[in-house]
mmCIF file of C-alpha atoms and ligand atoms in Angstrom:
data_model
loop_
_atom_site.group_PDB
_atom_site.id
_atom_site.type_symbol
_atom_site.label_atom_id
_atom_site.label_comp_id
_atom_site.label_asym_id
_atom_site.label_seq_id
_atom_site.Cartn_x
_atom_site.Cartn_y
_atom_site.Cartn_z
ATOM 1 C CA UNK A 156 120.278 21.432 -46.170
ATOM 2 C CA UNK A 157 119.531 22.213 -42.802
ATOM 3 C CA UNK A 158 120.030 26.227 -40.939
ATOM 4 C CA UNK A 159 123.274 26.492 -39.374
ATOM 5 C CA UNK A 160 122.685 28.563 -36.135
ATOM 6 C CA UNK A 161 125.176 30.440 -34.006
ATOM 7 C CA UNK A 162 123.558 31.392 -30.772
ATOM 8 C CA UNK A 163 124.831 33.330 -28.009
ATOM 9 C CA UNK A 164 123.535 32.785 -24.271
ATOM 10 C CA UNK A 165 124.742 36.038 -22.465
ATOM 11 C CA UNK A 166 123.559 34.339 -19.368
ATOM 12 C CA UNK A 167 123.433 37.321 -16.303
ATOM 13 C CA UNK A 168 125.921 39.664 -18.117
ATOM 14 C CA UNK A 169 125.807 42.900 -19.241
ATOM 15 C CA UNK A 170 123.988 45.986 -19.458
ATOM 16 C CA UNK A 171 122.755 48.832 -21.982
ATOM 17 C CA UNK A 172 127.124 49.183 -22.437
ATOM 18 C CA UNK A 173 126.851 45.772 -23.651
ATOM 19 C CA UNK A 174 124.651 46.632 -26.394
ATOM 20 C CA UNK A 175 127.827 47.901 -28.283
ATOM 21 C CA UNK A 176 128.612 44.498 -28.980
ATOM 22 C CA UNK A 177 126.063 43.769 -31.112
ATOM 23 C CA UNK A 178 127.072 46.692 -33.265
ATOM 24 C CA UNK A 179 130.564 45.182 -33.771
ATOM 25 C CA UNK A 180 128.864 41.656 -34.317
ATOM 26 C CA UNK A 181 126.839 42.978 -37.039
ATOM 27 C CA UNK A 182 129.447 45.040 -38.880
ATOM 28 C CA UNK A 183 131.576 41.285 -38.640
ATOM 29 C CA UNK A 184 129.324 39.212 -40.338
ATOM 30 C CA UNK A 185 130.043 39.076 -44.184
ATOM 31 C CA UNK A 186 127.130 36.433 -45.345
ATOM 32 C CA UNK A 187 124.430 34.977 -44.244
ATOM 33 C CA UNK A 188 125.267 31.054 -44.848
ATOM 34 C CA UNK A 189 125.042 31.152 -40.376
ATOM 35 C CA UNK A 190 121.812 32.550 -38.998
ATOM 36 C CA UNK A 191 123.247 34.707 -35.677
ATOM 37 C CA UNK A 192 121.229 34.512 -32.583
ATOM 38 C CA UNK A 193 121.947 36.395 -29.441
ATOM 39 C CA UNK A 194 120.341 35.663 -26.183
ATOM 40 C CA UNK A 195 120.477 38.788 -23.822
ATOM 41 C CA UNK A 196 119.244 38.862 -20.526
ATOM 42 C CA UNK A 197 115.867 40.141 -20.413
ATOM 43 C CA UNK A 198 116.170 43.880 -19.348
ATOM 44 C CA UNK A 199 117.598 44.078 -22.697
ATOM 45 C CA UNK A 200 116.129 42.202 -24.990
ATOM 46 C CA UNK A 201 114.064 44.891 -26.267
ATOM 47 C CA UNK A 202 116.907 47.297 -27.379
ATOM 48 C CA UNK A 203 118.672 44.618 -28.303
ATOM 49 C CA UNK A 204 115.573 44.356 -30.597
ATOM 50 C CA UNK A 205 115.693 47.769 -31.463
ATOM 51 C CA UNK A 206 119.566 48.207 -32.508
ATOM 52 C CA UNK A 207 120.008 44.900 -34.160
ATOM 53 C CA UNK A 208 116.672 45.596 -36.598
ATOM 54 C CA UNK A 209 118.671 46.712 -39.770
ATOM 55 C CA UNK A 210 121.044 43.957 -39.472
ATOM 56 C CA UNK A 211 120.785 39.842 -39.715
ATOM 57 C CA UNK A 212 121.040 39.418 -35.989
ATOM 58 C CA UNK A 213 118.164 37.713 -34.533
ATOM 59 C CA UNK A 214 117.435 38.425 -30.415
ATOM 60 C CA UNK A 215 116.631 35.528 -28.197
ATOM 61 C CA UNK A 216 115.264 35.419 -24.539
ATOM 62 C CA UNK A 217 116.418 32.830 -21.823
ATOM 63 C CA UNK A 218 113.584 31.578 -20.315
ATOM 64 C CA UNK A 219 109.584 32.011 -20.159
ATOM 65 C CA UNK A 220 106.887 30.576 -18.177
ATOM 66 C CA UNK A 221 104.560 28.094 -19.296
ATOM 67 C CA UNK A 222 101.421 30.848 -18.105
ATOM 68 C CA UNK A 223 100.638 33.781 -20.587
ATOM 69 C CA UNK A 224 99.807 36.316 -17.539
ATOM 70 C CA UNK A 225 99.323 35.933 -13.621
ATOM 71 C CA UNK A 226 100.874 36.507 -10.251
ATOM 72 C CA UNK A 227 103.618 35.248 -11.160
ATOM 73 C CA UNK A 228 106.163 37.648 -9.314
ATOM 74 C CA UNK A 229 109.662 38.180 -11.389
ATOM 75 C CA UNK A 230 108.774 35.680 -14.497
ATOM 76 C CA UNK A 231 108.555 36.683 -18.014
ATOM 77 C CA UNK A 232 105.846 35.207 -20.415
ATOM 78 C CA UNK A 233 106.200 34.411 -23.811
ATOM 79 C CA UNK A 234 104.150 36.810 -25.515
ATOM 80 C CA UNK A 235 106.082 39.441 -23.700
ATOM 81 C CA UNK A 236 108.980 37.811 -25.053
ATOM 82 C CA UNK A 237 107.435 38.364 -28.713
ATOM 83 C CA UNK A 238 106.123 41.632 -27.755
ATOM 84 C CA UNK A 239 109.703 42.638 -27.318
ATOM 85 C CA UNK A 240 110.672 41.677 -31.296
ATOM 86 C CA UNK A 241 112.750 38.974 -29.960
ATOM 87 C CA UNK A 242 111.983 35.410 -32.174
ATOM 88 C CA UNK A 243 113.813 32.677 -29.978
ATOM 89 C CA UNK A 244 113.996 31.856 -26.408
ATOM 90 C CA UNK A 245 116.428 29.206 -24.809
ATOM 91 C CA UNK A 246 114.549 26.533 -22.928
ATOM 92 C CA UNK A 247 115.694 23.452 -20.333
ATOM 93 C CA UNK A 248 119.282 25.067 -19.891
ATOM 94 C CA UNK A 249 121.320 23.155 -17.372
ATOM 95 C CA UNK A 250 121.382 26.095 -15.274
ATOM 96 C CA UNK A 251 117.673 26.516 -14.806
ATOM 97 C CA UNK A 252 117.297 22.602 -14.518
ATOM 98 C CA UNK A 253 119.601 22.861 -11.981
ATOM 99 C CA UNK A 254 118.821 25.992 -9.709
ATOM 100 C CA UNK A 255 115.146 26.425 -10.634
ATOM 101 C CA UNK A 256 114.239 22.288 -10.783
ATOM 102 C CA UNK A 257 113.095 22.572 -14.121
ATOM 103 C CA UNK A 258 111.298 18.272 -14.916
ATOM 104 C CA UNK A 259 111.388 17.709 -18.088
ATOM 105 C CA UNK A 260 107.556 18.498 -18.099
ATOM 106 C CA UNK A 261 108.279 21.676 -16.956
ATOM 107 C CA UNK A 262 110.162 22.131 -20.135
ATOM 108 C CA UNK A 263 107.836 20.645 -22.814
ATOM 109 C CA UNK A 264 104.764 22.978 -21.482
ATOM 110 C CA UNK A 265 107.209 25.786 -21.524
ATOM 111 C CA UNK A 266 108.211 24.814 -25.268
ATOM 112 C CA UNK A 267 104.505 25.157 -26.019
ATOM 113 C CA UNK A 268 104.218 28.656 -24.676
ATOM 114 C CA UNK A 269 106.843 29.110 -26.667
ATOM 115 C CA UNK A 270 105.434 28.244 -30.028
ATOM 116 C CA UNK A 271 102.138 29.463 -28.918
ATOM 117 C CA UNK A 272 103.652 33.081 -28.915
ATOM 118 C CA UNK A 273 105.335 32.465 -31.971
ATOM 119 C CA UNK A 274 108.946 31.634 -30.471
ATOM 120 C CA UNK A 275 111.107 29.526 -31.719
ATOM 121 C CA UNK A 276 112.355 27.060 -28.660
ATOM 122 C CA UNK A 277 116.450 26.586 -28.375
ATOM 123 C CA UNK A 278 115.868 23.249 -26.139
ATOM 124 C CA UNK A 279 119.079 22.264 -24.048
ATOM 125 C CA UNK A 280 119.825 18.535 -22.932
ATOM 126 C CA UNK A 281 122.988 17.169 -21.446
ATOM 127 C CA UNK A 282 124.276 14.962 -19.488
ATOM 128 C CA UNK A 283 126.004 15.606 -15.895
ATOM 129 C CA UNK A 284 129.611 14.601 -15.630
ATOM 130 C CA UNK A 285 128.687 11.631 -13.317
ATOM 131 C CA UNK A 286 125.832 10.322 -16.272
ATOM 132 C CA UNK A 287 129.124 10.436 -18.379
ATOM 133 C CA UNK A 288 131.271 8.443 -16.067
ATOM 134 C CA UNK A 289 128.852 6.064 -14.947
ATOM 135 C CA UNK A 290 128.079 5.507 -19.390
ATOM 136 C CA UNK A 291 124.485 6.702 -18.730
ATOM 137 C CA UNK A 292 124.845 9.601 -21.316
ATOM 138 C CA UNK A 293 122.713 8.121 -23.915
ATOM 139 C CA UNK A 294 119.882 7.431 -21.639
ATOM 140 C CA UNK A 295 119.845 10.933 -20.350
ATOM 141 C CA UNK A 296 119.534 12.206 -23.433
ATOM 142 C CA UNK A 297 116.961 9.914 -24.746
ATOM 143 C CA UNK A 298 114.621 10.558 -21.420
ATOM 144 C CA UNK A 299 115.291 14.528 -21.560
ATOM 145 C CA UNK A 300 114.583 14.150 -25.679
ATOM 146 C CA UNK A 301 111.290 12.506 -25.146
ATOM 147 C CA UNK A 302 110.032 14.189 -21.660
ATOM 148 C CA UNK A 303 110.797 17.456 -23.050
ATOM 149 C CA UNK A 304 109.647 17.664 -26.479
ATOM 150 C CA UNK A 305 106.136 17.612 -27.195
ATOM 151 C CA UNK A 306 104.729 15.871 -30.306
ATOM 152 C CA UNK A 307 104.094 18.605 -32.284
ATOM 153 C CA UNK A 308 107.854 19.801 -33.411
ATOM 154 C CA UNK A 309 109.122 20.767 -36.162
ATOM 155 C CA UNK A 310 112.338 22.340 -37.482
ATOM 156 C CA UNK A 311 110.648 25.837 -37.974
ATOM 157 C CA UNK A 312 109.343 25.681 -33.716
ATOM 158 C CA UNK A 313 112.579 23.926 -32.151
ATOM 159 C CA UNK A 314 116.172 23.926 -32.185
ATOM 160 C CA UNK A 315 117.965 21.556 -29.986
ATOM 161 C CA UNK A 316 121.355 21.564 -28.026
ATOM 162 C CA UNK A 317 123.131 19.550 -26.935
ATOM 163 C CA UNK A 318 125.099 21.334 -24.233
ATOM 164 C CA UNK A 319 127.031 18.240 -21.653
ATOM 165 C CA UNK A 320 127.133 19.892 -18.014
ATOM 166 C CA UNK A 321 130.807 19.497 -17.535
ATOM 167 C CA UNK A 322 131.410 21.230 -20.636
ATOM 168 C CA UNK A 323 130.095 24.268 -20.098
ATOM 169 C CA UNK A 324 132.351 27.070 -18.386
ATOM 170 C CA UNK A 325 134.678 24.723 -17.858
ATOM 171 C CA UNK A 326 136.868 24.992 -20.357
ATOM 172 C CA UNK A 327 136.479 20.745 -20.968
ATOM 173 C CA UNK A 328 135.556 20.211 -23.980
ATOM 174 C CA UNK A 329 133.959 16.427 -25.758
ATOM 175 C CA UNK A 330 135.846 14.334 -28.246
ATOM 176 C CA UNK A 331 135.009 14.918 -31.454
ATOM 177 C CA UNK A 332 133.729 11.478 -31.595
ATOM 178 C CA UNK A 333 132.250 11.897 -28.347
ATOM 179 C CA UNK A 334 130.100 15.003 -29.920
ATOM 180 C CA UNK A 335 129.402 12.950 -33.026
ATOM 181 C CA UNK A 336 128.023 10.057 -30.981
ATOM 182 C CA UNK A 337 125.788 12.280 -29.405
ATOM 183 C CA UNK A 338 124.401 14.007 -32.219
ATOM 184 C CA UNK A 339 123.892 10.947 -34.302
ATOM 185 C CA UNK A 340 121.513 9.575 -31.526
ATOM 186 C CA UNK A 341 120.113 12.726 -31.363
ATOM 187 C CA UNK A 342 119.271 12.552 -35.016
ATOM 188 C CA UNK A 343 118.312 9.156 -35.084
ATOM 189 C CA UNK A 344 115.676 9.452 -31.995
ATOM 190 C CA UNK A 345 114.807 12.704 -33.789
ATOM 191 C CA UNK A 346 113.561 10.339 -37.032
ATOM 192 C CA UNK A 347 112.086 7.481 -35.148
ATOM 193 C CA UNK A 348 110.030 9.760 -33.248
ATOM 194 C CA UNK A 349 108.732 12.369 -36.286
ATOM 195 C CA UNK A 350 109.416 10.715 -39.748
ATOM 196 C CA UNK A 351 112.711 11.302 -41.159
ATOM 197 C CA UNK A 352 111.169 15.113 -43.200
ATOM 198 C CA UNK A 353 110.805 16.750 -40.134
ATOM 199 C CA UNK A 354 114.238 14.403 -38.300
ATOM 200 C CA UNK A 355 116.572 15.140 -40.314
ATOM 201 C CA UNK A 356 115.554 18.727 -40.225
ATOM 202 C CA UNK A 357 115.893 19.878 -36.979
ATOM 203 C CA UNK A 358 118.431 21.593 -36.555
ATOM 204 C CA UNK A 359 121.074 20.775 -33.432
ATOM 205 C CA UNK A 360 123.366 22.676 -31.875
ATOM 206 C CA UNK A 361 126.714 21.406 -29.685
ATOM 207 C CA UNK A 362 127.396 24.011 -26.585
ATOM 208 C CA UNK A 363 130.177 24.005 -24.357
ATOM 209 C CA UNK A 364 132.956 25.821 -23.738
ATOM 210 C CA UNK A 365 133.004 26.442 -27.634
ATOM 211 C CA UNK A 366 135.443 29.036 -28.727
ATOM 212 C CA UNK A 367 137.272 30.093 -31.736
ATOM 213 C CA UNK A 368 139.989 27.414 -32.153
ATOM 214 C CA UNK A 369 137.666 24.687 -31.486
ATOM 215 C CA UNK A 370 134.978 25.448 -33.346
ATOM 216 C CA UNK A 371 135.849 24.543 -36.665
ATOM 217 C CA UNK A 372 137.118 20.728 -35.529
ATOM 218 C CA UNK A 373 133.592 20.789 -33.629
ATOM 219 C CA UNK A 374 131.653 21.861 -36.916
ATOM 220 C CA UNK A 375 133.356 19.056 -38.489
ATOM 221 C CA UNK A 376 130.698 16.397 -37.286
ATOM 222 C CA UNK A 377 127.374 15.797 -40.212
ATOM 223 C CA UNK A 378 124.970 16.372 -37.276
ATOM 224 C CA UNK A 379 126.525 19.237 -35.858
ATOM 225 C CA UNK A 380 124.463 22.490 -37.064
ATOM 226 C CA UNK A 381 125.902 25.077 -34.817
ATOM 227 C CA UNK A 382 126.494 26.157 -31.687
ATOM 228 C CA UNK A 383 124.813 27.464 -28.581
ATOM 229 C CA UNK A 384 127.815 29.577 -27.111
ATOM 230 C CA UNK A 385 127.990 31.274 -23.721
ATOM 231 C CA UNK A 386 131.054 32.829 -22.194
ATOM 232 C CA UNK A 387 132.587 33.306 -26.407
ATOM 233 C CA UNK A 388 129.291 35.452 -27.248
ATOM 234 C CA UNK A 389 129.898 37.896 -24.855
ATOM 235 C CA UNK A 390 132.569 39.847 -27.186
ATOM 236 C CA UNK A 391 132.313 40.155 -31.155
ATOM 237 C CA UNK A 392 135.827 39.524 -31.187
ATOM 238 C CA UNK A 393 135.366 36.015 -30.238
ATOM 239 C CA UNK A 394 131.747 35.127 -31.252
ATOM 240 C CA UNK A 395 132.509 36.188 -34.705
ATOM 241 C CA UNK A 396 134.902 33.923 -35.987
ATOM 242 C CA UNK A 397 132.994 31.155 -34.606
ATOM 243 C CA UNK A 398 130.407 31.993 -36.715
ATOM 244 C CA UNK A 399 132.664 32.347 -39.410
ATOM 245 C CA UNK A 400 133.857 28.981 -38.821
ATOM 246 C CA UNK A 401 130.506 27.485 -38.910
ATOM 247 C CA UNK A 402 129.689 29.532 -41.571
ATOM 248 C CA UNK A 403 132.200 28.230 -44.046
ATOM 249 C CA UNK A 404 131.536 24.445 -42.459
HETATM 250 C C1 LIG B 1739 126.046 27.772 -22.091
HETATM 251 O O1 LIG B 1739 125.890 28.194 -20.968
HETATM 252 O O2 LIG B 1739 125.045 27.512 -22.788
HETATM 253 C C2 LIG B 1739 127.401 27.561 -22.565
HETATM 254 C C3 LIG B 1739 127.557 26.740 -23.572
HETATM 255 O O3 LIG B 1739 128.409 28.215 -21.913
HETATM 256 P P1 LIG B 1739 129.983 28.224 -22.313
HETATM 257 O O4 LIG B 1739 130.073 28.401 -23.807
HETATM 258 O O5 LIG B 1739 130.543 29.382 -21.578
HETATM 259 O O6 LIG B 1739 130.532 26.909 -21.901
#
């Protein structure tokens, strides 16, 4: 049985009002078949900490750098990540790929100063909408699977999402089959690469303009273990029963 995760990238939105949402999230979820992540941005990650402590929601940053301390003007390491309470930090997202040039390498020595603050890594891969049209999504995914995870992963250190560029806050949305495709390759270059214990374990995560009436067909596929969710985490109304749905998947 691997964890089902719901995990909620807040992106650049919201302030200490924001916060309220998190109450409302908690008082929504019934059971804890669905482990609940919320990624704020970082001004808030340690209240978020704070009013989240007495219930099952777990606090995620977005980023870190791959250096512990340093002039590094406007980053965020991962031990002050930790220091913060918060257990998970989002790595490789499209966004920072994109606007900050994040290599794969950049990403695999970030997932390490991850783990080496005691982080779990959420590590995003996806394919552009061109890679898609020109049938080159399985390649992209296999090069940003192997550049950006280092050898020493496991289920406990990494989570993995799959999160296709034109998907997200776009309102597009994969084929079912299109998502299962993915996430079997995932699975099966997961196994080749670390033995089929430590495979079949990790857990992976579709994201994408999921939302509450697609998530159950989404949570429908075997290697589908969740979701990382952007715009839909911003309100309890709509995160909620898209954990719910994964929850009774
Ligand atoms: C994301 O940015 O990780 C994301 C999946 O966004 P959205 O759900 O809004 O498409």
């Amino acid at each position: 049985m691997r964890r089902k995760i719901a995990a909620g990238n807040w992106k650049m939105n919201g302030t200490a009002a924001a916060l309220s949402e998190l109450d409302a999230l908690a008082a929504s979820i019934s059971d804890d078949r669905a482990t609940v992540v919320i990624c704020p941005p970082a001004p808030l990650l340690y209240r978020a900490v704070e009013c989240t402590k007495s219930s099952p929601i777990q606090i995620g940053a977005q980023d870190c750098h791959v250096q512990t301390s340093g002039a590094f003007t406007g980053d965020i390491s991962a031990p002050m990540i930790a220091d913060t309470g918060a257990a998970y930090v989002i790595l490789g997202h499209s966004e920072r790929r994109d606007a900050h040039e994040e290599s794969n390498s950049d990403v695999r020595q970030k997932v390490k100063a991850a783990w080496a603050a005691n982080l779990t890594a959420i590590l995003c891969i996806g394919e552009s909408g061109d890679d898609r049209a020109a049938n080159n999504t399985l390649d992209i995914i296999g090069g940003q699977l192997s550049g950006s995870l280092p050898d020493a992963t496991t289920a406990e250190n990494t989570v993995i999402a799959y999160e296709p560029i034109w998907a997200i806050g776009t309102g597009l949305v994969p084929s079912l089959e299109q998502i299962i495709e993915v996430h079997d390759f995932i699975r099966a270059r997961l196994i080749t690469r670390f033995g089929a214990d430590i495979g079949n374990a990790i857990p992976l995560l579709y994201g994408g303009s999921v939302k509450p009436d697609n998530a159950g067909t989404i949570f429908q596929a075997e290697n589908v273990d969740g979701a990382l969710v952007g715009g839909a985490s911003l309100k309890a109304s709509d995160f909620a029963p898209i954990i719910s749905a994964l929850a009774a998947s």
